[in-house]
Tab-separated table of C-alpha atoms and ligand atoms in Angstrom:
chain	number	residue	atom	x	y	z
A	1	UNK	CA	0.000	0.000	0.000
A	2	UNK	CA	2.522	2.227	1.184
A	3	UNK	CA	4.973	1.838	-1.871
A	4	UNK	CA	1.975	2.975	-3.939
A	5	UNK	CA	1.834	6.246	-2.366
A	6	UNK	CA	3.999	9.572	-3.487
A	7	UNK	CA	7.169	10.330	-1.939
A	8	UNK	CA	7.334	14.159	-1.250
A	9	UNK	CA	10.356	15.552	0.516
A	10	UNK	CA	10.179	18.043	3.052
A	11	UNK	CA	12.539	20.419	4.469
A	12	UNK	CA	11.724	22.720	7.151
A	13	UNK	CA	14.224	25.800	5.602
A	14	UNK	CA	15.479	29.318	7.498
A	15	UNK	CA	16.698	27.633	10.263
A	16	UNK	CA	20.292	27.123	11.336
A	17	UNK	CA	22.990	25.543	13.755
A	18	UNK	CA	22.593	23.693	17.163
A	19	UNK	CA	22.687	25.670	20.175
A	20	UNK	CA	23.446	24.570	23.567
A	21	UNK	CA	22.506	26.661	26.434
A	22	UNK	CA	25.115	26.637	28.939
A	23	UNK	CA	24.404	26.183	32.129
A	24	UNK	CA	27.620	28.027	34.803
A	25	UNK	CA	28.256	27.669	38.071
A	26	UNK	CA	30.814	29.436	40.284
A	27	UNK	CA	32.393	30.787	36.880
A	28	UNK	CA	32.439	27.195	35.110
A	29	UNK	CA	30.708	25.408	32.548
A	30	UNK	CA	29.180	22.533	34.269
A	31	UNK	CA	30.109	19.372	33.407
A	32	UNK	CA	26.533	18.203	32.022
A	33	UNK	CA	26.940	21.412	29.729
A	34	UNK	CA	30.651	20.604	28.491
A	35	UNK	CA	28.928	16.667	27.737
A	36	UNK	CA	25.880	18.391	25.936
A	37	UNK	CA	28.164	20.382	23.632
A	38	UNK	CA	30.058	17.442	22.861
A	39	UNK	CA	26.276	15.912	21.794
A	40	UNK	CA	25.484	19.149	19.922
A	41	UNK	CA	29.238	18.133	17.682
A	42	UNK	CA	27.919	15.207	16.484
A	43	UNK	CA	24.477	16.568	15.268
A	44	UNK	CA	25.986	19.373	13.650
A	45	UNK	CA	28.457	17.766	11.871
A	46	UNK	CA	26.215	15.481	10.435
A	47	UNK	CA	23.841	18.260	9.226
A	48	UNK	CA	26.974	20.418	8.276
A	49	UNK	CA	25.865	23.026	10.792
A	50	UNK	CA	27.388	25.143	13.332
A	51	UNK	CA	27.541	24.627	17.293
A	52	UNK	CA	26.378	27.774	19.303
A	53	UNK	CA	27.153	27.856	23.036
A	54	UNK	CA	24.182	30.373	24.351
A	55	UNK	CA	25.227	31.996	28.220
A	56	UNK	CA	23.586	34.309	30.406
A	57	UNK	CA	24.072	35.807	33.446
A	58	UNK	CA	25.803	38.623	34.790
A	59	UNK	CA	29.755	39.361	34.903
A	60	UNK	CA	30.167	36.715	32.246
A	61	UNK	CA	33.733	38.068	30.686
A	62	UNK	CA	35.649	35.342	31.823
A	63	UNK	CA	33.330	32.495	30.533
A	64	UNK	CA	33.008	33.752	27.241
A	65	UNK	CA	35.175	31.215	25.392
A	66	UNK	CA	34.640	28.401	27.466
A	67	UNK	CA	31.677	26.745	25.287
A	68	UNK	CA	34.437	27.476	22.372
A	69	UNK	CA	37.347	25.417	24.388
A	70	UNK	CA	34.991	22.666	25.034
A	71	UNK	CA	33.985	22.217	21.100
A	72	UNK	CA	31.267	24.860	19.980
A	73	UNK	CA	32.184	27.018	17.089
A	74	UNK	CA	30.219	30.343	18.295
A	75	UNK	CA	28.525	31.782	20.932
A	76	UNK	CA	25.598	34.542	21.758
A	77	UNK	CA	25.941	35.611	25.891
A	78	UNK	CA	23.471	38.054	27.125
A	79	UNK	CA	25.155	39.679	30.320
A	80	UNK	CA	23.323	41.676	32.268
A	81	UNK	CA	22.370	42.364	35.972
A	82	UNK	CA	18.834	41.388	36.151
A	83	UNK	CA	20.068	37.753	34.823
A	84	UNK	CA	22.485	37.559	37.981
A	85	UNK	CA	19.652	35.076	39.774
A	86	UNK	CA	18.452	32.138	37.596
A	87	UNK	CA	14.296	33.419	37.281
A	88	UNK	CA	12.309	31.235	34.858
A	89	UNK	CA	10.724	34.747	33.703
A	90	UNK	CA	12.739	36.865	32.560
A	91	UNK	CA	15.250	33.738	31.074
A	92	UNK	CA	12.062	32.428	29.221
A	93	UNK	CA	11.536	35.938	27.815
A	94	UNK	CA	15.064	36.423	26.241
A	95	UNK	CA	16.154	32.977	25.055
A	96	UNK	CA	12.441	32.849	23.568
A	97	UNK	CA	13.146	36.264	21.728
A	98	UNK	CA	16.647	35.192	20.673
A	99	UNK	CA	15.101	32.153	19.225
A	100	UNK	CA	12.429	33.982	17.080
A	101	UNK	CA	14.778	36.423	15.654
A	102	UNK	CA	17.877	33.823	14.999
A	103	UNK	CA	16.210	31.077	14.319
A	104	UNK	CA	18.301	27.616	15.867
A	105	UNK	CA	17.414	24.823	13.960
A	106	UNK	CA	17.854	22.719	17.549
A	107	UNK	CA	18.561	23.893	20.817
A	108	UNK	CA	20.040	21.052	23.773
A	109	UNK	CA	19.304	21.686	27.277
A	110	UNK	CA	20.903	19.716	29.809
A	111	UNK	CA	18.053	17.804	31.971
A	112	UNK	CA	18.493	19.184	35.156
A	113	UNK	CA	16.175	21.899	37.501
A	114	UNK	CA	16.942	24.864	35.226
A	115	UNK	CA	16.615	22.930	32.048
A	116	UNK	CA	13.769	21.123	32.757
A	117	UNK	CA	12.143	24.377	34.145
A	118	UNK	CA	13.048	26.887	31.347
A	119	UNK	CA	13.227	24.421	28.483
A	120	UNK	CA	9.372	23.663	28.443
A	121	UNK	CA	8.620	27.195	28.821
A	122	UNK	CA	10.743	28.413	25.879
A	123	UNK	CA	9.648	25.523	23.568
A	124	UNK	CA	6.042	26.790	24.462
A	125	UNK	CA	6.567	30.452	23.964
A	126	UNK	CA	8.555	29.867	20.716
A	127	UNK	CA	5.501	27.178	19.280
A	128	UNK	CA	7.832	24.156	18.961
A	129	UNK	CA	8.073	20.452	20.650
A	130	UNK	CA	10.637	19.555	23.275
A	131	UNK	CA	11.341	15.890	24.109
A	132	UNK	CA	12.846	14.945	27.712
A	133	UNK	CA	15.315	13.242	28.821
A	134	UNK	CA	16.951	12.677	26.123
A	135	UNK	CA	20.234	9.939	26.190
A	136	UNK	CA	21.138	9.957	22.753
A	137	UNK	CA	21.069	12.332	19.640
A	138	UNK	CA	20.623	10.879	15.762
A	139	UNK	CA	20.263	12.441	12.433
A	140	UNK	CA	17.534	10.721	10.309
A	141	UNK	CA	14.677	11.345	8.068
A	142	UNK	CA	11.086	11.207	9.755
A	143	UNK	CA	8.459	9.169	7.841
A	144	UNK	CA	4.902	9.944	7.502
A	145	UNK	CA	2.198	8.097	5.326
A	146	UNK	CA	-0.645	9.961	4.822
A	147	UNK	CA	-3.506	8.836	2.471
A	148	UNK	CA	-2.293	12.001	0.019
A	149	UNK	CA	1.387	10.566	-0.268
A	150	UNK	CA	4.324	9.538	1.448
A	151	UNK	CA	6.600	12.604	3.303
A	152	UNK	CA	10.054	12.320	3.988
A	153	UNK	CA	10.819	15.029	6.505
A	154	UNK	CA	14.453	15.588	5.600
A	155	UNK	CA	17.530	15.001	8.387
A	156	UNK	CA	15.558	15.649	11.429
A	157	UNK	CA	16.901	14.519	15.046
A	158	UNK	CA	15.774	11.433	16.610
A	159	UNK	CA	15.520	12.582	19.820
A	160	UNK	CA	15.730	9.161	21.804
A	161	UNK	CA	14.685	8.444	25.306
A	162	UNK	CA	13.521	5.252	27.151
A	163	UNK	CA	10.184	5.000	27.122
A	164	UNK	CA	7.441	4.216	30.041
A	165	UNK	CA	6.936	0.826	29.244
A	166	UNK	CA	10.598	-1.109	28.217
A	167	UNK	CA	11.470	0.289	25.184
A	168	UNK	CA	13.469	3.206	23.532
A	169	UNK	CA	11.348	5.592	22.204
A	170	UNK	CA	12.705	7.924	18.889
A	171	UNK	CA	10.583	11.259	19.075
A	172	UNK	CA	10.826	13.720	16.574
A	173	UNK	CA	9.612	17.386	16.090
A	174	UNK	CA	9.310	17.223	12.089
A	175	UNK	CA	7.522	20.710	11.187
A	176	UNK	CA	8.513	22.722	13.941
A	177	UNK	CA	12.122	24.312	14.644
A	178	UNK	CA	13.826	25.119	16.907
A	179	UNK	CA	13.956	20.757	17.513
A	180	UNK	CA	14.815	21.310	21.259
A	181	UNK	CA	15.536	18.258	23.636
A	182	UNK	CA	16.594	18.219	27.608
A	183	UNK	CA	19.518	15.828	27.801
A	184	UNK	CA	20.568	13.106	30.299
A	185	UNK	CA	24.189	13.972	31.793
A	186	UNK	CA	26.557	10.918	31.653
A	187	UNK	CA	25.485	10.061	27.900
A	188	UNK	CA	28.231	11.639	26.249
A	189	UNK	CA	32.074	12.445	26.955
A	190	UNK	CA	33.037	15.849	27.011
A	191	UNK	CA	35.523	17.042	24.288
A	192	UNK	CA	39.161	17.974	25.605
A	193	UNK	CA	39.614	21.537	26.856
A	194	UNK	CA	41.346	23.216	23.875
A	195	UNK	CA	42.342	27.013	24.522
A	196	UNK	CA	43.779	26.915	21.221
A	197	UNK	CA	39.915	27.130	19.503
A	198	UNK	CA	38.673	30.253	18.834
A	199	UNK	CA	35.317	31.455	17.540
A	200	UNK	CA	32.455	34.586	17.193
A	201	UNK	CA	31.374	35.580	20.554
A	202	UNK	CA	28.224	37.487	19.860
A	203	UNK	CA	26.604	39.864	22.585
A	204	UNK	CA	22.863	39.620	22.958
A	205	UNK	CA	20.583	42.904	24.010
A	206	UNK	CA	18.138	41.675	26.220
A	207	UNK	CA	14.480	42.968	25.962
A	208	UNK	CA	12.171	42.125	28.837
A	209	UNK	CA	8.676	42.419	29.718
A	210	UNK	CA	6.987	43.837	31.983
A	211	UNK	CA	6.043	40.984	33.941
A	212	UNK	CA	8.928	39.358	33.921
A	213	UNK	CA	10.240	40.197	37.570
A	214	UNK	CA	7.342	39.699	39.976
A	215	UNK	CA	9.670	37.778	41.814
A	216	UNK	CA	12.380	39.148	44.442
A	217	UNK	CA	15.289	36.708	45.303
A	218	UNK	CA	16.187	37.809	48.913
A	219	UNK	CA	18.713	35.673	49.432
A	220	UNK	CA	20.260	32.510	48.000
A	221	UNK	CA	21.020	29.611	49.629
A	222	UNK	CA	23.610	26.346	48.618
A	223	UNK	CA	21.582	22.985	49.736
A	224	UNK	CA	24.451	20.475	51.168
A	225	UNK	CA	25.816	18.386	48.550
A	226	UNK	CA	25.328	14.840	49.085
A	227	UNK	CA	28.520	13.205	49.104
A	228	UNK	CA	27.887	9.760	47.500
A	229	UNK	CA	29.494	10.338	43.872
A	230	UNK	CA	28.511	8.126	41.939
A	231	UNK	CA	29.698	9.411	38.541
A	232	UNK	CA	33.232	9.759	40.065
A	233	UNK	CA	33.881	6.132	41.321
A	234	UNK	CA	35.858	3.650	39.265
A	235	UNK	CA	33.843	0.683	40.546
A	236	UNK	CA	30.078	0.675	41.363
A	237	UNK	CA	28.575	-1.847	43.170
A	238	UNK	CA	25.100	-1.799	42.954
A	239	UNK	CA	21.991	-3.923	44.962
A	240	UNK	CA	18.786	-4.742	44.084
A	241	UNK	CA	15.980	-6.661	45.302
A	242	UNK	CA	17.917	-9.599	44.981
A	243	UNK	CA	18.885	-9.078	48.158
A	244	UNK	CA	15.512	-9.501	50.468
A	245	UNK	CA	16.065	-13.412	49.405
A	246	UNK	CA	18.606	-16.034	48.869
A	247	UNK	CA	18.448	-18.643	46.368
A	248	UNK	CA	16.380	-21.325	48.431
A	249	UNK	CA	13.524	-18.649	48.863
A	250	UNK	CA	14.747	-17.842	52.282
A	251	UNK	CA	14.432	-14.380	53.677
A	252	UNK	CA	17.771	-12.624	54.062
A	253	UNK	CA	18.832	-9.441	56.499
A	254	UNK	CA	19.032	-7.132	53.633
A	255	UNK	CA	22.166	-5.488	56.088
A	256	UNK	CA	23.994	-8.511	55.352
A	257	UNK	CA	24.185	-7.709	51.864
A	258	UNK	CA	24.836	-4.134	52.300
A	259	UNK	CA	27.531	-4.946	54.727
A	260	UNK	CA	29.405	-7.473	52.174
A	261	UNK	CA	29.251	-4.800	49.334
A	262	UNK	CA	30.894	-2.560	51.936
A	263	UNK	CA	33.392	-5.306	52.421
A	264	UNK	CA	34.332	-6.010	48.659
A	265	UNK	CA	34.145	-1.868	48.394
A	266	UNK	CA	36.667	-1.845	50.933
A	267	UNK	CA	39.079	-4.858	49.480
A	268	UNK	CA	38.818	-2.973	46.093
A	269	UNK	CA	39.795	0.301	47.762
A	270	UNK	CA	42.464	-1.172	49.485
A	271	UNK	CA	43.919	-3.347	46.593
A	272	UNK	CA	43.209	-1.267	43.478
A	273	UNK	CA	43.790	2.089	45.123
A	274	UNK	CA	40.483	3.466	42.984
A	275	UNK	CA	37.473	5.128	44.151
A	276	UNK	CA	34.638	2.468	44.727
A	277	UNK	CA	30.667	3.368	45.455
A	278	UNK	CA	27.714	1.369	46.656
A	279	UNK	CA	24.852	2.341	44.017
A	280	UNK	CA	21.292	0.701	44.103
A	281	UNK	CA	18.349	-0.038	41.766
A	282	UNK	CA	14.948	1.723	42.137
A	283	UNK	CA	13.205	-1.115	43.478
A	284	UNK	CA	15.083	-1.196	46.333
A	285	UNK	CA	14.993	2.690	47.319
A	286	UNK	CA	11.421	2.319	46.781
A	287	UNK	CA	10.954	-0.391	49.049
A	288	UNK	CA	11.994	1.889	51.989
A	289	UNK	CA	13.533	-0.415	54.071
A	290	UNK	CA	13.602	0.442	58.028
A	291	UNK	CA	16.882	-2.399	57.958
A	292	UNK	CA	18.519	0.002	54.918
A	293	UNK	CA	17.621	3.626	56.180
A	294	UNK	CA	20.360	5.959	55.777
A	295	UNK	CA	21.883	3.709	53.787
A	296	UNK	CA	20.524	2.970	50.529
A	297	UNK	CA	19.258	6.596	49.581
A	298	UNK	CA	17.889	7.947	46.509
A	299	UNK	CA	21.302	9.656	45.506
A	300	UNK	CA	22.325	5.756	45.346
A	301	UNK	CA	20.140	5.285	42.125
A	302	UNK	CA	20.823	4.262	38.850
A	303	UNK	CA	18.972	4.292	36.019
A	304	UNK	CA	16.267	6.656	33.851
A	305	UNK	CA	14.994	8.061	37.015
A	306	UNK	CA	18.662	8.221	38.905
A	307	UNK	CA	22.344	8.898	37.467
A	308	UNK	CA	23.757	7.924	34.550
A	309	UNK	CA	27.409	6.471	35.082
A	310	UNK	CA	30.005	4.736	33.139
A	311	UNK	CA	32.418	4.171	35.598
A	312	UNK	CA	35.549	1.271	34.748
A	313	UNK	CA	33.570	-1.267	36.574
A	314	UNK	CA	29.797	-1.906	37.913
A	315	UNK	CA	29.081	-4.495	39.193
A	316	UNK	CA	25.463	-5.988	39.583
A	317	UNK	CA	23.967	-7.761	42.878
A	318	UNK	CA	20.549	-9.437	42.847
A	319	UNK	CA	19.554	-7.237	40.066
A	320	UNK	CA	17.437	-7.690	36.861
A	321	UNK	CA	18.082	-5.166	34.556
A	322	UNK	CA	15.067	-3.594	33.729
A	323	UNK	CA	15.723	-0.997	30.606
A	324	UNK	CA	15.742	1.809	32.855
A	325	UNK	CA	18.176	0.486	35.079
A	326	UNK	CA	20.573	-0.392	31.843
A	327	UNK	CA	19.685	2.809	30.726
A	328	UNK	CA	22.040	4.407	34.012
A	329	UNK	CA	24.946	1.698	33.650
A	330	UNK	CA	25.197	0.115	30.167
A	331	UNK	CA	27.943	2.355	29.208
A	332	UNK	CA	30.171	1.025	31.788
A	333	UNK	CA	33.356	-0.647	30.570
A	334	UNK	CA	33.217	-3.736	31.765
A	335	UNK	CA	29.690	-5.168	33.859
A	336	UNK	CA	29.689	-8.030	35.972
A	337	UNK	CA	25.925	-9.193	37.213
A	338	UNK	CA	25.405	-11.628	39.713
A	339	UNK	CA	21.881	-13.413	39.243
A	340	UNK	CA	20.128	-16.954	40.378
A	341	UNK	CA	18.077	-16.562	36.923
A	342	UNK	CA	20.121	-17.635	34.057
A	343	UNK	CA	17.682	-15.679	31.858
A	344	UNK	CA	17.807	-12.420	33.409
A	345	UNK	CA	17.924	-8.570	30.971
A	346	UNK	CA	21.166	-8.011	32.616
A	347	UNK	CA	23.585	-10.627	31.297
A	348	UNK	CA	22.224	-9.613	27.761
A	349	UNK	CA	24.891	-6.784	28.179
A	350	UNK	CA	26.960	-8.089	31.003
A	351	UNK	CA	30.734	-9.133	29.973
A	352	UNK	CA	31.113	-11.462	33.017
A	353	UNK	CA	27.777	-13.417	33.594
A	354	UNK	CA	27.066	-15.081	37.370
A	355	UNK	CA	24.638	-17.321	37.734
A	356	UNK	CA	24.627	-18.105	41.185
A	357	UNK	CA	23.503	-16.733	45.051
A	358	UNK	CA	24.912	-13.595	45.716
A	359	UNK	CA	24.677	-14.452	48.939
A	360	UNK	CA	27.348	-17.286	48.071
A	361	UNK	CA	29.186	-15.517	45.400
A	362	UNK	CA	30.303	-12.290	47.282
A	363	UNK	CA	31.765	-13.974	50.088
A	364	UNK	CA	34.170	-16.010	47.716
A	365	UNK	CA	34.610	-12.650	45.505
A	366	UNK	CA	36.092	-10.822	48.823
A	367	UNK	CA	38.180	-13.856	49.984
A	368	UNK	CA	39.667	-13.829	46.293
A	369	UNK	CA	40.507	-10.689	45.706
A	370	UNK	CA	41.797	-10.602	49.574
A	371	UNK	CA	44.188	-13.328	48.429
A	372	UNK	CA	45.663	-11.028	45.645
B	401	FAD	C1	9.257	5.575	34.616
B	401	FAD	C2	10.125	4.560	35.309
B	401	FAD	C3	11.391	4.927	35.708
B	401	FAD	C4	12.222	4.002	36.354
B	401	FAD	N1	13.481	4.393	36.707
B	401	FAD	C5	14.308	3.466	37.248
B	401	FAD	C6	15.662	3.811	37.577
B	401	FAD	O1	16.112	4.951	37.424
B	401	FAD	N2	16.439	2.838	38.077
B	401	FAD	C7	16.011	1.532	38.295
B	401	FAD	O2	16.795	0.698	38.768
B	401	FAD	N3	14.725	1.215	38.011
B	401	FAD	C8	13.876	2.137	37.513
B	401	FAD	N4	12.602	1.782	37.256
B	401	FAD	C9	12.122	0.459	37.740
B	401	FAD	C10	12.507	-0.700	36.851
B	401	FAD	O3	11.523	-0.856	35.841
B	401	FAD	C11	12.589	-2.024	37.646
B	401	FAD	O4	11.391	-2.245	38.319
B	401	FAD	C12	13.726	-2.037	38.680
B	401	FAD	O5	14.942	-1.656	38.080
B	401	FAD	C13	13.867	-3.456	39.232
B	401	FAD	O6	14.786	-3.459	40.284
B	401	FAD	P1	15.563	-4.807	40.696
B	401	FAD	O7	16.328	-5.299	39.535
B	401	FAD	O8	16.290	-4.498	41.956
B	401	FAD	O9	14.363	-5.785	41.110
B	401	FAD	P2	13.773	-7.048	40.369
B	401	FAD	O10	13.358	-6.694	38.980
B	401	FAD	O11	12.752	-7.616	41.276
B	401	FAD	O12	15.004	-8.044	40.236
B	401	FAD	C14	15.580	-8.746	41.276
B	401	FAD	C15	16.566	-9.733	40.667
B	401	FAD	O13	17.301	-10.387	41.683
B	401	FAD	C16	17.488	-11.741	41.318
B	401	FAD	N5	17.723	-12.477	42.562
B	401	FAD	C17	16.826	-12.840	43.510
B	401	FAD	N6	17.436	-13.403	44.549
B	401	FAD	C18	18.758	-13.413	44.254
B	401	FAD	C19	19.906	-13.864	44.954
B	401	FAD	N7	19.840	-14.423	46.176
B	401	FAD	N8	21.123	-13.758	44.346
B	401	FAD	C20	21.225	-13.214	43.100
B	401	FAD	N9	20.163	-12.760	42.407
B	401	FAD	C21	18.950	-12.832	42.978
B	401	FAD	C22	16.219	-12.113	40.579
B	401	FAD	O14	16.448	-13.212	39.730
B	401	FAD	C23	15.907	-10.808	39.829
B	401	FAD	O15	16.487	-10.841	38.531
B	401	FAD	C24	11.756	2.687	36.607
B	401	FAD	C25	10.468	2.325	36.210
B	401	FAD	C26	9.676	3.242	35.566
B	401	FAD	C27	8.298	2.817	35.125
């Protein structure tokens, strides 16, 4: 049926390059940003576009090249003193006008509060679609048959996500530009610094309404930074509900488990000299365990919903790999899962496969690696 139909191409024209919008902290590009940039790279170059770091803020002088040293070609910084406080207003107001009058033919957010705060907003005010959560950016055409032909929407970005369910989902935004997406951090590597790349830097005149400061920020505040880090640690060892159970059905002390990955984190530590982290699945956060409070805490979680690592090693107790827990670890370099069911998701992508107890195997892991 479908071959039957006319194939008309279409290409949304009058829009150009990929911006990022930088997101700065404490005069720094933060890391998400310097990984989104590197994203924004391989779009571009695909497309044969440019890559447009966008900052604002106030006192910005010595950031200006920093989106440049980390791999964009240009950038266009508003600096000014009513941007010195992140407000969703008056941001909204003049990345929204930028937009309309220079015209991005995709914009990358990174998905954290700001972006997933002002991104939505923007996307709204400038009459586009914005896809969250994005983990991975592709050039491709977008299909659509329609009973008066076939059309090709020309080199669009696959905007790809997990989905609710277990899938990976490819959303596209085929008619409307700016294409703009929130991204994931830990999905790509940041390009090396390179103070040897230069570029435009472009300054923007903002233009605000009048309701765009009916808020007063009296005083700012830094909330305590948890210190599990995750994203730093060489080795992640990670529980899930594996652990409530051994492999005869019998309940288990979930602190038993929690106290052997402690163990092995400590042997590793000891042995390897690298930085080791206990990390968790959702399952087991959710299940709010009085034997695990304090320990296993939401800034332990891995996956869609958690942090997104790649560390050297991960290693996986008692858990099944549901997509959006592979979704936070499959990058790694080298998994090892531990699981009593031969058939479980995560020894599809696990290079050392376990069937066993955990409860049998981690006591033999420690005493081996002890013997070293
Ligand atoms: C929108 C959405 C977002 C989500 N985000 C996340 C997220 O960020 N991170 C995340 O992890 N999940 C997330 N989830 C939940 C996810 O779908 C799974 O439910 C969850 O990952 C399962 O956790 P688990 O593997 O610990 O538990 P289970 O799926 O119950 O797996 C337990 C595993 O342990 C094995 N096992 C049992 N006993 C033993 C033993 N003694 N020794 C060894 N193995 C044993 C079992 O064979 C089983 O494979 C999300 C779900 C949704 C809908």
């Amino acid at each position: 049926m479908s071959s039957q139909l006319q194939s008309i191409e279409v290409r949304v024209e009058g829009y150009r390059d990929v911006w990022v919008y930088c997101e700065h902290e404490e005069g720094k590009l933060t890391r998400a940003t310097t990984e989104v940039i590197a994203g924004a790279r391989k779009v571009a170059e695909k497309v044969g576009m440019k890559v447009v770091g966008v900052l604002m803020g106030y006192n910005l002088d010595d950031l200006l090249m920093e989106p440049i040293y980390y791999g964009a070609d240009k950038v266009i910084y508003c600096d000014d003193q009513r941007l010195k406080d992140y407000q969703v207003l008056p941001y909204t107001t003049v990345l929204s006008e930028m937009i309309l009058e220079l015209k991005p033919w995709a914009l990358l957010f990174v998905t954290s509060e700001i972006g997933k705060d002002l991104g939505p907003r923007v996307a709204y005010r400038t009459k586009t679609g914005l896809a969250a959560d994005v983990i991975d950016l592709i050039v491709e055409d977008f299909v659509m048959n329609l009973p008066t032909g076939r059309y090709i929407y020309k080199d669009c970005i696959a905007q790809v996500r997990p989905d609710f369910a277990t899938r990976i989902a490819k959303i596209f935004t085929p008619k409307h530009r700016p294409q703009i997406s929130s991204v994931r951090p830990g999905n790509f590597t940041p390009l090396p610094r390179d103070e040897r790349r230069s570029g435009d830097v472009v300054r923007w005149e903002p233009r605000f309404n009048d309701d765009d400061f009916q808020v007063e920020i009296l005083e700012t505040r830094k909330l305590p930074k948890s210190d599990v880090m995750l994203e730093e640690a060489n080795v992640v060892i990670s529980l899930g509900l594996g652990i409530l159970r051994d492999a005869s059905g019998r309940p288990r002390d979930p602190r038993e488990a929690y106290r052997m990955a402690e163990e092995l984190k400590r042997v590793v530590e000891e042995k390897f000299g690298v930085k080791v982290e206990i990390g968790s699945s959702r399952a087991l956060i959710y299940a709010q365990l009085k034997e695990l409070e304090g320990l296993i805490t939401k800034d332990r979680q891995v996956g869609q919903t958690g942090k997104t690592i790649a560390p050297d090693v991960y290693i996986a107790l008692g858990i099944s790999g549901a997509l959006q827990h592979r979704v936070g670890m499959q990058r790694s370099k080298k998994i090892v899962a531990v699981n009593i069911d031969p058939g479980a998701p995560i020894f599809q992508i696990a290079h050392y496969c376990v069937v066993g107890d955990l409860y049998d195997v981690l006591p033999r892991l420690i005493d081996e690696l002890r013997s070293i």
